XYZ file of C-alpha atoms in Angstrom:
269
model
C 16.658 -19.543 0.078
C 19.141 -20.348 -3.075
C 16.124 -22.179 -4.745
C 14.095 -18.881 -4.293
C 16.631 -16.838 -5.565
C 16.449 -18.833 -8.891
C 13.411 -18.369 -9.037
C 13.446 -14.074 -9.076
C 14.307 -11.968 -11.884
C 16.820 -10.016 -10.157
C 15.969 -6.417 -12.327
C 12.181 -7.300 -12.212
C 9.661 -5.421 -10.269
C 6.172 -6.700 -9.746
C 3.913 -4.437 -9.565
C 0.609 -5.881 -7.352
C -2.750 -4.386 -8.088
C -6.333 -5.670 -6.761
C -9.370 -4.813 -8.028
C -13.290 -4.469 -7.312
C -15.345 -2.967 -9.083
C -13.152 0.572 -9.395
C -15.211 1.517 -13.236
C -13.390 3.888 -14.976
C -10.481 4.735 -12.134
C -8.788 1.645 -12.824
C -7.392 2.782 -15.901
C -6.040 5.683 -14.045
C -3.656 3.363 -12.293
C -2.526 0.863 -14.998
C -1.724 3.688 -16.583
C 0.532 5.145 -14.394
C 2.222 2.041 -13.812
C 3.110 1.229 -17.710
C 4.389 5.556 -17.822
C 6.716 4.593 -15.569
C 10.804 5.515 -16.503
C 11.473 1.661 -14.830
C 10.361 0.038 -17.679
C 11.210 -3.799 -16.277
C 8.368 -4.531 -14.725
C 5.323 -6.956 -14.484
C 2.343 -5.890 -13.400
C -0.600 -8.480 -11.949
C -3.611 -7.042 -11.793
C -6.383 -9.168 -9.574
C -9.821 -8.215 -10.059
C -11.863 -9.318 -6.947
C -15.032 -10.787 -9.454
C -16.174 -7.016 -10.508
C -19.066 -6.915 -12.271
C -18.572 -3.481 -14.110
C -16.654 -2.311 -16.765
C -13.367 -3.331 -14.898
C -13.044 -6.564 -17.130
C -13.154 -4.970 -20.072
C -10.533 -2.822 -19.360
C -8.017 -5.000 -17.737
C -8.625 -6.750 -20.510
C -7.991 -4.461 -23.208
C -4.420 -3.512 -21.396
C -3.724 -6.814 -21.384
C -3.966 -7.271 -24.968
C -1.760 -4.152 -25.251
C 1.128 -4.817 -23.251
C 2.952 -8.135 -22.427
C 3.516 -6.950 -19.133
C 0.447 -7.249 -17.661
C -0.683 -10.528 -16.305
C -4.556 -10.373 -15.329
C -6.341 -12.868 -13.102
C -9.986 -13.260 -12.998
C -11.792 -14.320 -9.858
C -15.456 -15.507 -10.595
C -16.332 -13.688 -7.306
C -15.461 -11.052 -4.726
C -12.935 -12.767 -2.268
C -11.638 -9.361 -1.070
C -8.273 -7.460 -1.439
C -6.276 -9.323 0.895
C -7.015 -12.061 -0.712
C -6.487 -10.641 -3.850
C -3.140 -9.254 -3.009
C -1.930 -13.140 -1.554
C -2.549 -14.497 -4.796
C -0.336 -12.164 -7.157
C 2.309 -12.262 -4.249
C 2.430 -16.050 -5.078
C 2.477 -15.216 -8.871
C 5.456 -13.014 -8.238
C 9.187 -13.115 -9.918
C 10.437 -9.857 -9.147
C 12.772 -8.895 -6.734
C 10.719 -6.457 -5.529
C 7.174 -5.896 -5.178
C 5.527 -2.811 -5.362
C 1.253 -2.261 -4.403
C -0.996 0.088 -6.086
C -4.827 0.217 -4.968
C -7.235 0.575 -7.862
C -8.153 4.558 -8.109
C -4.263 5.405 -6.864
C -1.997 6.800 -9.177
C 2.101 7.212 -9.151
C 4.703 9.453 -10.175
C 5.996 8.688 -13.231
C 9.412 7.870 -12.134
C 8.279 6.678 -8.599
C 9.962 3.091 -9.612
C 13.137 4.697 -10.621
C 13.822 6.686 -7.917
C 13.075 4.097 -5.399
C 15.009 1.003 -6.729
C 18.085 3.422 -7.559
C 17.239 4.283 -3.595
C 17.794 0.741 -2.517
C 20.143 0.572 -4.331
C 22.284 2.151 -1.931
C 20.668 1.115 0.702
C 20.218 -1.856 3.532
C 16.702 -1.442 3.858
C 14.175 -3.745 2.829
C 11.386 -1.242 1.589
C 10.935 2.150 0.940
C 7.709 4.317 1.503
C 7.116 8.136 0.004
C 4.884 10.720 1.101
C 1.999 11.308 -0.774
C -1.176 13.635 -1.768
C -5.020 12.853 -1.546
C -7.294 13.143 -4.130
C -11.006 12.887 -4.329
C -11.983 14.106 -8.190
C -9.613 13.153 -10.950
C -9.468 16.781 -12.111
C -7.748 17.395 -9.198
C -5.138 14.750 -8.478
C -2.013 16.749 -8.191
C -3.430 19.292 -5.448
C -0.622 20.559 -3.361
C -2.785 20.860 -0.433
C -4.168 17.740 0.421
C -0.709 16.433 0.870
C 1.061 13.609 3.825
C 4.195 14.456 4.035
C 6.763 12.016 5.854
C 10.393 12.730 6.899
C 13.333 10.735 5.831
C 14.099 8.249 8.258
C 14.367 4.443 9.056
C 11.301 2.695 10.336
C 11.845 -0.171 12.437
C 9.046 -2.609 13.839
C 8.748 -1.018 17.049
C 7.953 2.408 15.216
C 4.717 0.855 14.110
C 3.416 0.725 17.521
C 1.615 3.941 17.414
C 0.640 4.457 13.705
C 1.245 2.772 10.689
C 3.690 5.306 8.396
C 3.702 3.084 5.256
C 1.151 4.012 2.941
C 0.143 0.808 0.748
C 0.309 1.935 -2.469
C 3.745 4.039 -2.031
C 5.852 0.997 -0.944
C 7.973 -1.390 -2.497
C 9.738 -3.899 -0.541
C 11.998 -7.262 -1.510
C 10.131 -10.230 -2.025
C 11.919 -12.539 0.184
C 11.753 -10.374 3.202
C 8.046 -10.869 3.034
C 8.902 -14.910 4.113
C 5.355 -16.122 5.393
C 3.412 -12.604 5.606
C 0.595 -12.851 4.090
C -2.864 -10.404 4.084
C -5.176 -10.596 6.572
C -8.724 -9.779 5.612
C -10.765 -6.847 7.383
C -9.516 -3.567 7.603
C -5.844 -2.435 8.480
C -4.772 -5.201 6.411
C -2.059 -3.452 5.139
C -0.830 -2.086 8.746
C -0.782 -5.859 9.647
C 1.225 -7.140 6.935
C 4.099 -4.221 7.847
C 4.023 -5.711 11.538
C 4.579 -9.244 10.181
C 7.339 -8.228 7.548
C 9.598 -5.879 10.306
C 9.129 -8.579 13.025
C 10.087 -11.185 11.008
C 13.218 -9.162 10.144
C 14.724 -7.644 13.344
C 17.180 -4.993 12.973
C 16.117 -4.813 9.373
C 14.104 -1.378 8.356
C 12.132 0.494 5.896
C 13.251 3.421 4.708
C 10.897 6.788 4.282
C 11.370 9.293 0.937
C 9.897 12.518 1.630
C 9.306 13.145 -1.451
C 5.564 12.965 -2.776
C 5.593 9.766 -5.460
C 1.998 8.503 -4.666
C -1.969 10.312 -5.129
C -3.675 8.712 -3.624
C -7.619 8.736 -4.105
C -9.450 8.943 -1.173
C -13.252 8.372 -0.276
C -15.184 11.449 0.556
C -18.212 12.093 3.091
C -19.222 9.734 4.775
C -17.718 6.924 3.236
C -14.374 8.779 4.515
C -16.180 9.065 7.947
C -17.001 4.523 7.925
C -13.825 4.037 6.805
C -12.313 6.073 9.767
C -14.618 4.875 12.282
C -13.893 1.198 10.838
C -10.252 1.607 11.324
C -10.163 3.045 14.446
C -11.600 -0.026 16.053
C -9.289 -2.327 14.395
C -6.127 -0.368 15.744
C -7.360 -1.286 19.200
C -7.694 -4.616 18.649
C -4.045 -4.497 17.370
C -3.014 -3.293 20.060
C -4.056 -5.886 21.983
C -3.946 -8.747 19.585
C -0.870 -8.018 18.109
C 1.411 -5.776 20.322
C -0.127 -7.760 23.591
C -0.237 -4.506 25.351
C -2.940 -4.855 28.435
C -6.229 -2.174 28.370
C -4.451 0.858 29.871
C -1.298 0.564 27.695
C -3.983 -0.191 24.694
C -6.237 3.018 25.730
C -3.256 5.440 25.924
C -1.754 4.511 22.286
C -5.071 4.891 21.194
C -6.115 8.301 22.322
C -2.936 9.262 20.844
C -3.848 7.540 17.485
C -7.355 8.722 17.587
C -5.836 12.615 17.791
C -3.689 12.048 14.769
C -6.536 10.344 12.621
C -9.065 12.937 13.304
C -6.401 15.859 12.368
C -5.732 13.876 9.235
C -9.805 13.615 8.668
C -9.811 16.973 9.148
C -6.926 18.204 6.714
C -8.484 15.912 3.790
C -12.018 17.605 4.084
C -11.469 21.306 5.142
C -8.506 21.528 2.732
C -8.029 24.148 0.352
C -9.256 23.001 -3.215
């Protein structure tokens, strides 16, 4: 532990964000990372082997701010992968994930490390707003709001509160978690990091830090349908709850995803 500790820059955060593909969008969110008011950060941006115009402008960031650090994969290895790899790279305290497309308050960073600050939670997590067209990012409607509360591991047993690209959590709580590949990753790596630190929590800002841009139509619809079957198998893989426990959680969990589905798409614009 005192040999990782010498390792961290104690006022550093690093900011982790993967890449495939995302065109244009990408720009979007190394933007809002370098606007933030936190202003000591590093930001490692992983792109997954794109082969559009994601390169280029990774690249041309790069050149423009000594902050970034960009790694090039020569082909798609996937965003769990992706993520594992600028965890490793990491020498903040903290680390703090953006997706490619997502986009944060300008003075998300602040307000969360001067939250910890004052806190003995490991992470934080802040509501947040969808988005589907970038003319539209700060719609009030399309919003997931969360109340302010702790979030302990056995509060992820029903649905996973912690939005990826809202949290920020110390590095050395994250031990030997790693990313999983499929989907849920994310949901996965939260069970790891609050089991592995019993009686330890996240905390939950209400306060809406994050957009978040979210697939429309039917790739909404796959990605739903997609999830849905990995929750079950959490449930029994992970939580080791027999079928019956497994099928009630999960009609419970399929109610709340479908009113979510529902709220994103029938929204007022």
């Amino acid at each position: 532990m005192g040999d990782k500790m010498k390792d961290l820059n104690l006022d550093l955060v690093t900011v982790v964000l993967p890449n495939y593909n995302s065109g244009q969008s990408l720009k979007y969110s190394i933007g809002s990372v370098l606007s933030q008011t936190y202003e000591n950060l590093e930001l490692i941006i992983i792109d997954d082997g794109s082969i559009d115009v994601s390169k280029d402008i990774a690249k041309e960031f790069e050149m423009a701010d000594p902050r970034i650090k960009a790694i090039y994969l020569d082909r798609n290895f996937g965003r769990s992968y992706a993520r594992n790899i600028a965890i490793k790279k990491s020498i903040g305290k903290y680390i703090a994930f953006i997706d490619a497309g997502d986009i944060w308050h300008n003075d998300k960073l602040n307000k969360q490390i001067k939250f910890l600050d004052g806190s003995l939670a490991i992470g934080v997590c802040t509501s947040y707003s969808w988005f589907s067209s970038y003319s539209d990012i700060y719609n009030t409607e399309k919003k997931i709001l969360i109340k302010q509360g702790e979030i302990y591991d056995n509060d992820l047993r029903f649905v996973n509160p912690i939005a990826m690209s809202t949290a920020i959590v110390e590095r050395l709580k994250i031990d030997s978690c790693s990313f999983e590949d499929g989907y849920k990753e994310d949901y996965k790596f939260w069970i790891c990091i609050l089991s592995h630190n019993k009686h330890k929590y996240f905390e939950k800002m209400g306060e809406i830090l994050t957009y978040y841009h979210s697939p429309t139509g039917l790739d909404l619809l796959f990605k739903k349908v997609n999830n849905a079957k990995e929750q079950y198998k959490i449930y029994r893989l992970y939580f080791k709850y027999d079928i019956f426990k497994s099928a009630m959680y999960f009609s419970l969990y399929s109610f709340v995803s479908v009113k979510k589905y529902i709220h994103v798409l029938f929204c007022k614009k």
